[in-house]
Amino acid sequence: MSQKLTFAVGLRGGIPIALGYLSVSFAFGMSAVSKGFPLWAPAVISLTSFTGTGQFVGIDLISASAGFLELAFTLLIINLRYLLMSLSLSQRLDPSIGFLKRMAIAFGNTDEIYAVAMQQEGALNFRYLLGLILSSYAGWVGGTLIGSLASNLLPPAICSALGIAVYAMFIAIIVPPARKYKPVMRIIAIAVFLSCIFYWVPPFNRLSSGWVIIICGVISSAYGAYYFPLKEEQLEGGADHDN
Amino acid sequence: MTTNVLIAAICIMALVTYLPRVVPLVLFRKKIQNSFLRSFLLYMPYGILAAMIFPAIFFSTDSLISAIAGAVVSLLLAWNRRGLLTVAVGGTLTVYIVQWILTLCA
């Protein structure tokens, strides 16, 4: 599966992300309005932040009248994982991409866009990433708008079912490479094991989800890098889907 | 909440989301040569995504049973190398159907 990474390929690649986003951002819009936010606020938050967990936690804190410092610090911890993702994405960018374009790419480096981009083979160019970001962004902001305007548009059963969409997409991203490369399978197993401990076992389960993701990501990939260091080309686009 | 406080809060949210995303992308422009570090960064998405999926996926719908069913179907589809959209729709449909069956039984 080696195709040229054009703007159109990027736009198309963003469609499944946008669909996954619709449900999440829809829920975000609904929940913000039900917490007493004015109608314009959730859409503006989605336009300016473009992140999942951080936005949900953000509106929780704001509606609980948290101070600005607490808001900033909590979100910074949740968003720390982006440091790692941007660092790892930076390694895959075409080196000729300039400062301003990097600043634009950085804005769109969400979990899902990062994951899909990292699946591609070879260096990532600006056109492709722009397409990927734009269609995903449209889904994110559009879903927020619909969610806040029409809180009862979708029947609850469908809303509940859509809750799994983003996770299913993540599964589609990590499973094919895990089947192909044993080290990836081991890394996933370690990360899942740690993540479950941080979810259920006290006192670890008191840690906020931002830290948990960082710790699981760092330990599992450090294990992988130590025991299974990669040669030049391996894994730079490991997932090949049938469709 | 007043409009001014809300606008300030929204600006803070945008800033602390953008900062960790932009700093590494504009600062680290050279290829990392160290093979441990390179592997570490290339393995990172799998560790992060795995930790984000499990166990959160089991609590992503209205009932544990429908979420487990959705997770199993998604895993099977992904194992057979179906695309992102197919897996997402397959998982969602499974949850919807299982919940529908559950309400019939209840």
mmCIF file of C-alpha atoms in Angstrom:
data_model
loop_
_atom_site.group_PDB
_atom_site.id
_atom_site.type_symbol
_atom_site.label_atom_id
_atom_site.label_comp_id
_atom_site.label_asym_id
_atom_site.label_seq_id
_atom_site.Cartn_x
_atom_site.Cartn_y
_atom_site.Cartn_z
ATOM 1 C CA MET A 1 0.000 0.000 0.000
ATOM 2 C CA SER A 2 2.187 2.765 -1.246
ATOM 3 C CA GLN A 3 0.260 5.791 -2.445
ATOM 4 C CA LYS A 4 1.239 9.420 -3.004
ATOM 5 C CA LEU A 5 0.353 11.537 -0.029
ATOM 6 C CA THR A 6 -1.695 14.267 -1.683
ATOM 7 C CA PHE A 7 -4.142 16.759 -0.166
ATOM 8 C CA ALA A 8 -7.058 14.619 -1.383
ATOM 9 C CA VAL A 9 -5.606 11.474 0.209
ATOM 10 C CA GLY A 10 -5.320 13.439 3.440
ATOM 11 C CA LEU A 11 -8.912 14.676 3.249
ATOM 12 C CA ARG A 12 -10.148 11.129 2.649
ATOM 13 C CA GLY A 13 -7.978 9.760 5.428
ATOM 14 C CA GLY A 14 -9.631 12.206 7.795
ATOM 15 C CA ILE A 15 -13.173 10.965 7.097
ATOM 16 C CA PRO A 16 -13.111 8.044 9.549
ATOM 17 C CA ILE A 17 -11.559 10.370 12.123
ATOM 18 C CA ALA A 18 -14.282 12.968 11.500
ATOM 19 C CA LEU A 19 -16.986 10.315 11.920
ATOM 20 C CA GLY A 20 -15.455 9.166 15.183
ATOM 21 C CA TYR A 21 -15.177 12.788 16.281
ATOM 22 C CA LEU A 22 -18.823 13.571 15.460
ATOM 23 C CA SER A 23 -20.107 11.460 18.331
ATOM 24 C CA VAL A 24 -17.537 12.691 20.848
ATOM 25 C CA SER A 25 -17.856 16.370 19.936
ATOM 26 C CA PHE A 26 -21.633 16.016 19.797
ATOM 27 C CA ALA A 27 -21.520 14.775 23.390
ATOM 28 C CA PHE A 28 -19.170 17.631 24.257
ATOM 29 C CA GLY A 29 -21.535 20.261 22.850
ATOM 30 C CA MET A 30 -24.511 18.714 24.631
ATOM 31 C CA SER A 31 -22.745 18.443 27.946
ATOM 32 C CA ALA A 32 -21.399 22.010 27.829
ATOM 33 C CA VAL A 33 -24.844 23.470 27.180
ATOM 34 C CA SER A 34 -26.371 21.326 29.918
ATOM 35 C CA LYS A 35 -23.732 22.700 32.312
ATOM 36 C CA GLY A 36 -24.980 26.210 31.600
ATOM 37 C CA PHE A 37 -22.498 27.359 28.955
ATOM 38 C CA PRO A 38 -23.879 29.809 26.376
ATOM 39 C CA LEU A 39 -24.550 28.273 22.942
ATOM 40 C CA TRP A 40 -21.489 29.832 21.282
ATOM 41 C CA ALA A 41 -18.996 28.622 23.908
ATOM 42 C CA PRO A 42 -18.594 24.897 23.085
ATOM 43 C CA ALA A 43 -18.060 25.631 19.381
ATOM 44 C CA VAL A 44 -15.451 28.289 20.192
ATOM 45 C CA ILE A 45 -13.691 25.874 22.552
ATOM 46 C CA SER A 46 -13.625 23.187 19.845
ATOM 47 C CA LEU A 47 -12.372 25.738 17.297
ATOM 48 C CA THR A 48 -9.513 26.914 19.514
ATOM 49 C CA SER A 49 -8.505 23.828 21.531
ATOM 50 C CA PHE A 50 -9.216 20.861 19.203
ATOM 51 C CA THR A 51 -8.633 18.188 21.824
ATOM 52 C CA GLY A 52 -10.911 15.597 23.433
ATOM 53 C CA THR A 53 -10.177 14.858 27.067
ATOM 54 C CA GLY A 54 -8.843 18.340 27.755
ATOM 55 C CA GLN A 55 -12.062 19.995 26.614
ATOM 56 C CA PHE A 56 -14.293 17.766 28.733
ATOM 57 C CA VAL A 57 -12.164 18.312 31.817
ATOM 58 C CA GLY A 58 -11.939 22.030 30.976
ATOM 59 C CA ILE A 59 -15.697 22.629 30.960
ATOM 60 C CA ASP A 60 -16.011 20.585 34.171
ATOM 61 C CA LEU A 61 -13.472 22.818 35.904
ATOM 62 C CA ILE A 62 -14.897 26.059 34.517
ATOM 63 C CA SER A 63 -18.442 25.206 35.576
ATOM 64 C CA ALA A 64 -17.112 24.268 39.040
ATOM 65 C CA SER A 65 -15.628 27.816 39.198
ATOM 66 C CA ALA A 66 -12.046 26.527 39.378
ATOM 67 C CA GLY A 67 -9.285 29.133 39.335
ATOM 68 C CA PHE A 68 -7.326 29.900 36.172
ATOM 69 C CA LEU A 69 -4.169 28.377 37.649
ATOM 70 C CA GLU A 70 -5.888 25.084 38.456
ATOM 71 C CA LEU A 71 -7.443 25.043 34.986
ATOM 72 C CA ALA A 72 -4.097 25.676 33.299
ATOM 73 C CA PHE A 73 -2.163 23.164 35.394
ATOM 74 C CA THR A 74 -4.677 20.312 35.102
ATOM 75 C CA LEU A 75 -4.997 20.698 31.354
ATOM 76 C CA LEU A 76 -1.248 20.979 30.942
ATOM 77 C CA ILE A 77 -0.820 17.604 32.661
ATOM 78 C CA ILE A 78 -3.534 16.006 30.523
ATOM 79 C CA ASN A 79 -1.920 17.496 27.416
ATOM 80 C CA LEU A 80 1.654 16.504 28.272
ATOM 81 C CA ARG A 81 1.302 13.461 26.050
ATOM 82 C CA TYR A 82 1.270 15.827 23.081
ATOM 83 C CA LEU A 83 4.907 16.629 23.862
ATOM 84 C CA LEU A 84 5.780 13.027 23.077
ATOM 85 C CA MET A 85 3.456 12.817 20.090
ATOM 86 C CA SER A 86 4.757 16.040 18.541
ATOM 87 C CA LEU A 87 8.328 14.950 19.154
ATOM 88 C CA SER A 88 7.646 11.627 17.471
ATOM 89 C CA LEU A 89 5.675 13.253 14.606
ATOM 90 C CA SER A 90 8.503 15.734 14.117
ATOM 91 C CA GLN A 91 10.808 12.820 13.298
ATOM 92 C CA ARG A 92 8.539 11.774 10.432
ATOM 93 C CA LEU A 93 8.009 15.208 8.844
ATOM 94 C CA ASP A 94 9.604 16.128 5.567
ATOM 95 C CA PRO A 95 12.618 18.182 6.786
ATOM 96 C CA SER A 96 11.880 20.928 4.247
ATOM 97 C CA ILE A 97 8.621 21.895 5.975
ATOM 98 C CA GLY A 98 9.066 25.422 7.322
ATOM 99 C CA PHE A 99 8.308 27.141 10.613
ATOM 100 C CA LEU A 100 4.783 28.435 9.880
ATOM 101 C CA LYS A 101 3.610 25.171 8.387
ATOM 102 C CA ARG A 102 4.956 23.336 11.433
ATOM 103 C CA MET A 103 2.956 25.692 13.631
ATOM 104 C CA ALA A 104 -0.181 24.799 11.661
ATOM 105 C CA ILE A 105 0.509 21.052 11.827
ATOM 106 C CA ALA A 106 1.084 21.351 15.580
ATOM 107 C CA PHE A 107 -2.433 22.723 16.068
ATOM 108 C CA GLY A 108 -3.895 19.627 14.426
ATOM 109 C CA ASN A 109 -1.735 17.040 16.170
ATOM 110 C CA THR A 110 -4.589 15.271 17.970
ATOM 111 C CA ASP A 111 -4.335 11.662 19.180
ATOM 112 C CA GLU A 112 -6.238 10.365 16.168
ATOM 113 C CA ILE A 113 -4.586 12.502 13.477
ATOM 114 C CA TYR A 114 -1.192 11.621 14.916
ATOM 115 C CA ALA A 115 -2.035 7.919 14.902
ATOM 116 C CA VAL A 116 -3.307 7.924 11.307
ATOM 117 C CA ALA A 117 -0.411 10.059 10.044
ATOM 118 C CA MET A 118 2.150 7.778 11.688
ATOM 119 C CA GLN A 119 0.751 4.834 9.729
ATOM 120 C CA GLN A 120 1.799 6.303 6.395
ATOM 121 C CA GLU A 121 4.988 5.246 4.693
ATOM 122 C CA GLY A 122 7.925 7.585 4.273
ATOM 123 C CA ALA A 123 8.228 11.281 5.075
ATOM 124 C CA LEU A 124 5.014 13.192 5.766
ATOM 125 C CA ASN A 125 4.399 16.279 3.639
ATOM 126 C CA PHE A 126 2.345 19.379 4.459
ATOM 127 C CA ARG A 127 -0.407 18.873 1.840
ATOM 128 C CA TYR A 128 -1.343 15.455 3.175
ATOM 129 C CA LEU A 129 -1.333 16.556 6.811
ATOM 130 C CA LEU A 130 -3.387 19.656 5.972
ATOM 131 C CA GLY A 131 -6.060 17.507 4.306
ATOM 132 C CA LEU A 132 -6.073 15.067 7.207
ATOM 133 C CA ILE A 133 -6.378 17.886 9.745
ATOM 134 C CA LEU A 134 -9.053 19.840 7.843
ATOM 135 C CA SER A 135 -11.580 17.021 7.442
ATOM 136 C CA SER A 136 -11.072 15.897 11.044
ATOM 137 C CA TYR A 137 -11.382 19.493 12.287
ATOM 138 C CA ALA A 138 -14.616 19.937 10.330
ATOM 139 C CA GLY A 139 -16.035 16.834 12.040
ATOM 140 C CA TRP A 140 -14.914 18.055 15.452
ATOM 141 C CA VAL A 141 -16.308 21.582 15.196
ATOM 142 C CA GLY A 142 -19.402 20.495 13.250
ATOM 143 C CA GLY A 143 -20.257 17.820 15.805
ATOM 144 C CA THR A 144 -19.866 20.318 18.643
ATOM 145 C CA LEU A 145 -22.231 22.768 16.933
ATOM 146 C CA ILE A 146 -24.868 20.132 16.257
ATOM 147 C CA GLY A 147 -24.535 18.789 19.788
ATOM 148 C CA SER A 148 -25.005 22.156 21.454
ATOM 149 C CA LEU A 149 -27.802 23.313 19.126
ATOM 150 C CA ALA A 150 -29.885 20.163 19.195
ATOM 151 C CA SER A 151 -29.304 18.329 22.432
ATOM 152 C CA ASN A 152 -31.973 15.789 21.594
ATOM 153 C CA LEU A 153 -31.261 15.214 17.912
ATOM 154 C CA LEU A 154 -29.963 11.646 18.225
ATOM 155 C CA PRO A 155 -31.832 8.955 20.167
ATOM 156 C CA PRO A 156 -29.898 8.039 23.354
ATOM 157 C CA ALA A 157 -29.358 4.438 22.155
ATOM 158 C CA ILE A 158 -27.384 5.669 19.141
ATOM 159 C CA CYS A 159 -25.411 8.166 21.260
ATOM 160 C CA SER A 160 -24.440 5.381 23.617
ATOM 161 C CA ALA A 161 -23.427 3.068 20.762
ATOM 162 C CA LEU A 162 -21.323 5.820 19.159
ATOM 163 C CA GLY A 163 -19.351 6.095 22.401
ATOM 164 C CA ILE A 164 -17.277 3.125 21.311
ATOM 165 C CA ALA A 165 -16.456 4.483 17.815
ATOM 166 C CA VAL A 166 -13.232 6.284 18.722
ATOM 167 C CA TYR A 167 -11.896 3.291 20.651
ATOM 168 C CA ALA A 168 -12.761 0.936 17.785
ATOM 169 C CA MET A 169 -10.792 3.209 15.473
ATOM 170 C CA PHE A 170 -7.800 3.107 17.824
ATOM 171 C CA ILE A 171 -8.028 -0.696 17.773
ATOM 172 C CA ALA A 172 -7.985 -0.633 13.974
ATOM 173 C CA ILE A 173 -4.785 1.409 14.171
ATOM 174 C CA ILE A 174 -2.766 -0.712 16.593
ATOM 175 C CA VAL A 175 -3.878 -4.285 15.876
ATOM 176 C CA PRO A 176 -2.577 -4.838 12.303
ATOM 177 C CA PRO A 177 1.016 -3.729 13.178
ATOM 178 C CA ALA A 178 0.809 -5.841 16.355
ATOM 179 C CA ARG A 179 -0.044 -8.854 14.226
ATOM 180 C CA LYS A 180 2.909 -8.123 11.954
ATOM 181 C CA TYR A 181 5.595 -7.174 14.524
ATOM 182 C CA LYS A 182 5.945 -9.137 17.750
ATOM 183 C CA PRO A 183 7.623 -6.230 19.626
ATOM 184 C CA VAL A 184 4.551 -4.055 18.995
ATOM 185 C CA MET A 185 2.356 -6.805 20.458
ATOM 186 C CA ARG A 186 4.511 -6.917 23.606
ATOM 187 C CA ILE A 187 4.483 -3.115 23.939
ATOM 188 C CA ILE A 188 0.692 -3.100 23.692
ATOM 189 C CA ALA A 189 0.407 -5.886 26.268
ATOM 190 C CA ILE A 190 2.590 -3.976 28.732
ATOM 191 C CA ALA A 191 0.729 -0.713 28.182
ATOM 192 C CA VAL A 192 -2.659 -2.399 28.662
ATOM 193 C CA PHE A 193 -1.470 -4.181 31.814
ATOM 194 C CA LEU A 194 -0.147 -0.946 33.336
ATOM 195 C CA SER A 195 -3.210 1.001 32.308
ATOM 196 C CA CYS A 196 -5.488 -1.549 34.034
ATOM 197 C CA ILE A 197 -3.413 -1.305 37.215
ATOM 198 C CA PHE A 198 -3.759 2.484 37.125
ATOM 199 C CA TYR A 199 -7.479 2.081 36.653
ATOM 200 C CA TRP A 200 -8.312 -0.436 39.351
ATOM 201 C CA VAL A 201 -5.526 -0.835 41.914
ATOM 202 C CA PRO A 202 -5.266 1.694 44.744
ATOM 203 C CA PRO A 203 -3.381 3.934 45.318
ATOM 204 C CA PHE A 204 -2.370 4.057 41.612
ATOM 205 C CA ASN A 205 -5.955 4.701 40.503
ATOM 206 C CA ARG A 206 -5.857 8.148 42.101
ATOM 207 C CA LEU A 207 -3.536 9.379 39.350
ATOM 208 C CA SER A 208 -5.178 11.569 36.686
ATOM 209 C CA SER A 209 -5.586 10.116 33.198
ATOM 210 C CA GLY A 210 -3.023 12.443 31.623
ATOM 211 C CA TRP A 211 -0.252 11.054 33.822
ATOM 212 C CA VAL A 212 -1.431 7.482 33.321
ATOM 213 C CA ILE A 213 -1.164 7.793 29.554
ATOM 214 C CA ILE A 214 2.311 9.299 29.801
ATOM 215 C CA ILE A 215 3.590 6.632 32.215
ATOM 216 C CA CYS A 216 2.137 3.725 30.232
ATOM 217 C CA GLY A 217 3.430 5.139 26.950
ATOM 218 C CA VAL A 218 6.931 5.814 28.268
ATOM 219 C CA ILE A 219 7.454 2.491 30.087
ATOM 220 C CA SER A 220 6.075 0.292 27.301
ATOM 221 C CA SER A 221 7.926 2.003 24.450
ATOM 222 C CA ALA A 222 11.155 2.260 26.461
ATOM 223 C CA TYR A 223 10.920 -1.508 27.005
ATOM 224 C CA GLY A 224 10.383 -1.975 23.268
ATOM 225 C CA ALA A 225 13.211 0.361 22.278
ATOM 226 C CA TYR A 226 15.621 -1.341 24.685
ATOM 227 C CA TYR A 227 14.882 -4.954 23.764
ATOM 228 C CA PHE A 228 13.840 -4.479 20.138
ATOM 229 C CA PRO A 229 15.640 -1.460 18.674
ATOM 230 C CA LEU A 230 14.375 -0.776 15.149
ATOM 231 C CA LYS A 231 16.487 -0.777 12.029
ATOM 232 C CA GLU A 232 16.197 2.105 9.557
ATOM 233 C CA GLU A 233 12.954 1.558 7.658
ATOM 234 C CA GLN A 234 10.974 -0.755 9.923
ATOM 235 C CA LEU A 235 7.616 0.368 11.262
ATOM 236 C CA GLU A 236 7.588 3.677 9.411
ATOM 237 C CA GLY A 237 4.097 2.863 8.231
ATOM 238 C CA GLY A 238 3.520 -0.672 9.394
ATOM 239 C CA ALA A 239 -0.231 -1.060 9.046
ATOM 240 C CA ASP A 240 -1.518 -2.357 5.770
ATOM 241 C CA HIS A 241 -5.270 -2.646 5.581
ATOM 242 C CA ASP A 242 -7.200 -4.650 3.028
ATOM 243 C CA ASN A 243 -9.552 -1.770 2.319
ATOM 244 C CA MET B 1 -19.802 32.735 34.963
ATOM 245 C CA THR B 2 -19.385 36.075 33.279
ATOM 246 C CA THR B 3 -18.564 36.314 29.596
ATOM 247 C CA ASN B 4 -15.147 37.840 30.282
ATOM 248 C CA VAL B 5 -14.121 35.080 32.682
ATOM 249 C CA LEU B 6 -15.347 32.492 30.183
ATOM 250 C CA ILE B 7 -13.352 34.043 27.339
ATOM 251 C CA ALA B 8 -10.229 34.145 29.495
ATOM 252 C CA ALA B 9 -10.740 30.490 30.463
ATOM 253 C CA ILE B 10 -11.172 29.509 26.809
ATOM 254 C CA CYS B 11 -7.929 31.309 25.931
ATOM 255 C CA ILE B 12 -6.103 29.457 28.713
ATOM 256 C CA MET B 13 -7.458 26.128 27.477
ATOM 257 C CA ALA B 14 -6.300 26.869 23.933
ATOM 258 C CA LEU B 15 -2.847 27.932 25.129
ATOM 259 C CA VAL B 16 -2.100 24.915 27.335
ATOM 260 C CA THR B 17 -3.318 22.619 24.565
ATOM 261 C CA TYR B 18 -1.257 24.264 21.834
ATOM 262 C CA LEU B 19 2.009 24.695 23.771
ATOM 263 C CA PRO B 20 2.909 21.009 24.237
ATOM 264 C CA ARG B 21 1.938 20.379 20.613
ATOM 265 C CA VAL B 22 3.951 23.158 19.044
ATOM 266 C CA VAL B 23 7.185 23.265 21.036
ATOM 267 C CA PRO B 24 8.643 19.890 19.954
ATOM 268 C CA LEU B 25 7.501 20.351 16.358
ATOM 269 C CA VAL B 26 9.326 23.626 15.829
ATOM 270 C CA LEU B 27 12.349 22.862 18.044
ATOM 271 C CA PHE B 28 13.293 19.313 17.037
ATOM 272 C CA ARG B 29 13.737 19.508 13.335
ATOM 273 C CA LYS B 30 16.740 17.244 12.928
ATOM 274 C CA LYS B 31 16.485 13.491 12.584
ATOM 275 C CA ILE B 32 17.380 11.726 15.798
ATOM 276 C CA GLN B 33 20.238 9.301 15.074
ATOM 277 C CA ASN B 34 20.276 7.426 18.372
ATOM 278 C CA SER B 35 18.558 4.100 17.674
ATOM 279 C CA PHE B 36 17.092 3.716 21.176
ATOM 280 C CA LEU B 37 15.493 7.164 21.012
ATOM 281 C CA ARG B 38 14.266 6.628 17.463
ATOM 282 C CA SER B 39 12.683 3.285 18.349
ATOM 283 C CA PHE B 40 11.252 4.784 21.531
ATOM 284 C CA LEU B 41 9.472 7.509 19.565
ATOM 285 C CA LEU B 42 8.257 5.150 16.836
ATOM 286 C CA TYR B 43 6.873 2.691 19.400
ATOM 287 C CA MET B 44 5.235 5.488 21.380
ATOM 288 C CA PRO B 45 1.893 5.611 19.480
ATOM 289 C CA TYR B 46 1.198 1.943 20.225
ATOM 290 C CA GLY B 47 1.863 2.278 23.941
ATOM 291 C CA ILE B 48 -0.181 5.468 24.224
ATOM 292 C CA LEU B 49 -3.130 4.223 22.186
ATOM 293 C CA ALA B 50 -3.204 0.850 23.960
ATOM 294 C CA ALA B 51 -3.327 2.622 27.320
ATOM 295 C CA MET B 52 -6.084 4.908 26.059
ATOM 296 C CA ILE B 53 -8.218 2.015 24.758
ATOM 297 C CA PHE B 54 -8.000 -0.341 27.728
ATOM 298 C CA PRO B 55 -9.788 -0.448 30.049
ATOM 299 C CA ALA B 56 -11.675 2.752 29.022
ATOM 300 C CA ILE B 57 -13.410 1.034 26.073
ATOM 301 C CA PHE B 58 -15.406 -1.163 28.464
ATOM 302 C CA PHE B 59 -17.035 1.909 30.002
ATOM 303 C CA SER B 60 -17.630 3.780 26.746
ATOM 304 C CA THR B 61 -21.275 2.702 26.303
ATOM 305 C CA ASP B 62 -24.359 2.314 28.498
ATOM 306 C CA SER B 63 -23.635 -1.258 29.565
ATOM 307 C CA LEU B 64 -20.546 -3.355 30.159
ATOM 308 C CA ILE B 65 -21.961 -6.237 28.087
ATOM 309 C CA SER B 66 -22.547 -4.159 24.946
ATOM 310 C CA ALA B 67 -19.109 -2.564 25.307
ATOM 311 C CA ILE B 68 -17.387 -5.961 25.604
ATOM 312 C CA ALA B 69 -19.282 -7.196 22.531
ATOM 313 C CA GLY B 70 -18.273 -4.063 20.600
ATOM 314 C CA ALA B 71 -14.653 -4.426 21.678
ATOM 315 C CA VAL B 72 -14.494 -8.095 20.643
ATOM 316 C CA VAL B 73 -15.999 -7.397 17.212
ATOM 317 C CA SER B 74 -13.637 -4.433 16.699
ATOM 318 C CA LEU B 75 -10.642 -6.590 17.660
ATOM 319 C CA LEU B 76 -11.686 -9.366 15.270
ATOM 320 C CA LEU B 77 -12.258 -6.947 12.382
ATOM 321 C CA ALA B 78 -8.936 -5.208 13.020
ATOM 322 C CA TRP B 79 -7.117 -8.546 13.299
ATOM 323 C CA ASN B 80 -8.402 -9.331 9.796
ATOM 324 C CA ARG B 81 -6.946 -6.008 8.628
ATOM 325 C CA ARG B 82 -10.216 -4.185 8.003
ATOM 326 C CA GLY B 83 -9.907 -0.412 7.588
ATOM 327 C CA LEU B 84 -10.535 2.228 10.249
ATOM 328 C CA LEU B 85 -14.047 3.064 9.099
ATOM 329 C CA THR B 86 -15.138 -0.585 8.850
ATOM 330 C CA VAL B 87 -13.886 -1.327 12.353
ATOM 331 C CA ALA B 88 -15.487 1.820 13.811
ATOM 332 C CA VAL B 89 -18.858 1.135 12.159
ATOM 333 C CA GLY B 90 -18.692 -2.585 13.017
ATOM 334 C CA GLY B 91 -17.989 -1.872 16.684
ATOM 335 C CA THR B 92 -20.723 0.771 16.892
ATOM 336 C CA LEU B 93 -23.329 -1.423 15.164
ATOM 337 C CA THR B 94 -22.521 -4.331 17.462
ATOM 338 C CA VAL B 95 -23.065 -2.158 20.528
ATOM 339 C CA TYR B 96 -26.352 -0.872 19.101
ATOM 340 C CA ILE B 97 -27.635 -4.379 18.331
ATOM 341 C CA VAL B 98 -26.572 -5.835 21.687
ATOM 342 C CA GLN B 99 -28.241 -2.965 23.540
ATOM 343 C CA TRP B 100 -31.389 -3.492 21.510
ATOM 344 C CA ILE B 101 -31.380 -7.207 22.446
ATOM 345 C CA LEU B 102 -30.772 -6.297 26.096
ATOM 346 C CA THR B 103 -33.802 -3.975 26.166
ATOM 347 C CA LEU B 104 -35.912 -6.765 24.627
ATOM 348 C CA CYS B 105 -34.806 -9.134 27.389
ATOM 349 C CA ALA B 106 -35.359 -6.618 30.165
#
